[in-house]
Amino acid sequence: MSANTEMEEMFGNNSEWNQSTKEQVDKLTKLVNRLISLARAGETGELTLSKVDFSKIAEQSTQDFKSIMKKNDLAYQVSVREGLNVIAEKHSLTEVVNILLDNAQKYCDPHGKVRVELTKGTWSKNVIL
């Protein structure tokens, strides 16, 4: 897919769809690498939790899905509060967000709306997606 997209660009077809395809190929490559890492972690039983910026993860993931939502003619609203940190495994959290966004675009009603909101919980101890 990556090679085909690069060929399209070489022939002057430099559209937003080619850019989106390149981004999705990059995402899939990272996913495969993460799955390999998770499989290895599963063998050792170790999972490293640390403080991660959930806001950055949500912003990046929602940005990655912007063109897909547009392509599927879905209204896409994103509201991410900045500076929200959680204790998590960064790659796993990113995967969960990506899976939720992927499911949202797949199973949303035609011409429907996908709304993503990341905010602090009522008691400021949690983050709500």
Short mmCIF file of C-alpha atoms in Angstrom, two decimals:
data_model
loop_
_atom_site.label_atom_id
_atom_site.label_comp_id
_atom_site.label_asym_id
_atom_site.label_seq_id
_atom_site.Cartn_x
_atom_site.Cartn_y
_atom_site.Cartn_z
CA MET A 1 0.00 0.00 0.00
CA SER A 2 2.83 2.33 0.87
CA ALA A 3 4.61 1.66 -2.42
CA ASN A 4 1.42 2.15 -4.43
CA THR A 5 0.72 5.44 -2.70
CA GLU A 6 4.25 6.65 -3.36
CA MET A 7 3.86 5.71 -7.04
CA GLU A 8 0.62 7.71 -7.22
CA GLU A 9 2.45 10.71 -5.80
CA MET A 10 5.31 10.29 -8.28
CA PHE A 11 2.75 10.50 -11.10
CA GLY A 12 1.38 13.76 -9.69
CA ASN A 13 -1.66 12.43 -7.85
CA ASN A 14 -0.97 14.16 -4.56
CA SER A 15 -4.42 14.14 -2.97
CA GLU A 16 -5.64 14.15 0.64
CA TRP A 17 -6.58 10.47 0.13
CA ASN A 18 -2.97 9.58 -0.60
CA GLN A 19 -1.91 11.42 2.53
CA SER A 20 -4.59 9.60 4.51
CA THR A 21 -3.47 6.24 3.09
CA LYS A 22 0.13 6.97 4.06
CA GLU A 23 -0.97 7.87 7.58
CA GLN A 24 -3.04 4.68 7.88
CA VAL A 25 -0.14 2.54 6.64
CA ASP A 26 2.09 4.18 9.24
CA LYS A 27 -0.54 3.52 11.90
CA LEU A 28 -0.86 -0.13 10.89
CA THR A 29 2.91 -0.55 10.98
CA LYS A 30 3.00 0.88 14.50
CA LEU A 31 0.08 -1.36 15.47
CA VAL A 32 1.88 -4.49 14.31
CA ASN A 33 4.98 -3.43 16.22
CA ARG A 34 2.91 -2.79 19.34
CA LEU A 35 1.19 -6.14 19.03
CA ILE A 36 4.59 -7.81 18.90
CA SER A 37 5.65 -5.84 21.98
CA LEU A 38 2.45 -6.78 23.81
CA ALA A 39 2.96 -10.43 22.93
CA ARG A 40 6.46 -10.25 24.35
CA ALA A 41 5.18 -8.47 27.47
CA GLY A 42 2.56 -11.19 27.84
CA GLU A 43 5.30 -13.79 27.85
CA THR A 44 7.07 -12.05 30.72
CA GLY A 45 3.92 -10.81 32.43
CA GLU A 46 5.36 -7.29 32.71
CA LEU A 47 3.43 -4.16 31.86
CA THR A 48 5.00 -0.80 32.61
CA LEU A 49 2.62 1.89 33.80
CA SER A 50 3.66 5.52 33.82
CA LYS A 51 2.21 9.01 33.76
CA VAL A 52 1.04 9.74 30.21
CA ASP A 53 -0.57 12.78 28.62
CA PHE A 54 -4.02 11.45 27.70
CA SER A 55 -4.86 14.79 26.08
CA LYS A 56 -2.03 14.40 23.55
CA ILE A 57 -3.04 10.82 22.81
CA ALA A 58 -6.66 11.82 22.26
CA GLU A 59 -5.69 14.82 20.08
CA GLN A 60 -3.41 12.72 17.87
CA SER A 61 -5.89 9.86 17.52
CA THR A 62 -8.82 12.14 16.72
CA GLN A 63 -6.70 13.95 14.15
CA ASP A 64 -5.76 10.61 12.54
CA PHE A 65 -9.44 9.78 12.03
CA LYS A 66 -10.49 13.20 10.69
CA SER A 67 -10.25 12.29 7.00
CA ILE A 68 -11.97 8.92 7.52
CA MET A 69 -14.91 10.61 9.24
CA LYS A 70 -15.12 13.14 6.39
CA LYS A 71 -14.92 10.38 3.79
CA ASN A 72 -17.81 8.57 5.49
CA ASP A 73 -19.82 11.83 5.58
CA LEU A 74 -20.01 11.88 9.37
CA ALA A 75 -20.23 14.99 11.52
CA TYR A 76 -17.14 14.87 13.73
CA GLN A 77 -16.94 16.91 16.93
CA VAL A 78 -13.83 16.82 19.09
CA SER A 79 -13.37 18.49 22.46
CA VAL A 80 -10.19 17.57 24.31
CA ARG A 81 -9.21 19.34 27.51
CA GLU A 82 -5.46 19.98 27.57
CA GLY A 83 -3.07 18.71 30.22
CA LEU A 84 -4.99 15.64 31.40
CA ASN A 85 -2.55 13.00 32.63
CA VAL A 86 -3.30 9.41 33.66
CA ILE A 87 -1.32 6.44 34.89
CA ALA A 88 -1.36 3.94 32.02
CA GLU A 89 0.68 2.05 29.46
CA LYS A 90 0.94 4.60 26.64
CA HIS A 91 0.70 2.26 23.65
CA SER A 92 -2.20 0.30 25.11
CA LEU A 93 -4.14 3.48 25.88
CA THR A 94 -3.52 4.76 22.35
CA GLU A 95 -4.80 1.47 20.94
CA VAL A 96 -7.98 1.64 23.02
CA VAL A 97 -8.70 5.17 21.77
CA ASN A 98 -8.03 4.13 18.17
CA ILE A 99 -10.28 1.08 18.49
CA LEU A 100 -13.10 3.22 19.90
CA LEU A 101 -12.76 5.75 17.07
CA ASP A 102 -12.60 3.01 14.46
CA ASN A 103 -15.75 1.39 15.86
CA ALA A 104 -17.49 4.77 16.02
CA GLN A 105 -16.93 5.41 12.32
CA LYS A 106 -17.81 1.84 11.33
CA TYR A 107 -21.05 1.58 13.28
CA CYS A 108 -22.34 5.16 13.18
CA ASP A 109 -25.62 5.76 11.35
CA PRO A 110 -25.24 7.07 7.78
CA HIS A 111 -24.67 10.85 7.89
CA GLY A 112 -24.52 10.54 11.70
CA LYS A 113 -22.39 12.29 14.27
CA VAL A 114 -19.31 11.09 16.14
CA ARG A 115 -18.54 13.15 19.24
CA VAL A 116 -15.30 12.76 21.17
CA GLU A 117 -14.86 14.52 24.48
CA LEU A 118 -12.01 14.18 26.95
CA THR A 119 -12.59 15.91 30.28
CA LYS A 120 -11.84 15.71 33.98
CA GLY A 121 -14.11 13.65 36.17
CA THR A 122 -16.40 15.20 38.79
CA TRP A 123 -13.93 14.76 41.63
CA SER A 124 -10.87 15.57 39.46
CA LYS A 125 -9.38 12.14 40.11
CA ASN A 126 -10.47 10.57 36.84
CA VAL A 127 -10.41 11.42 33.19
CA ILE A 128 -13.51 10.69 31.12
CA LEU A 129 -13.44 9.87 27.42
#
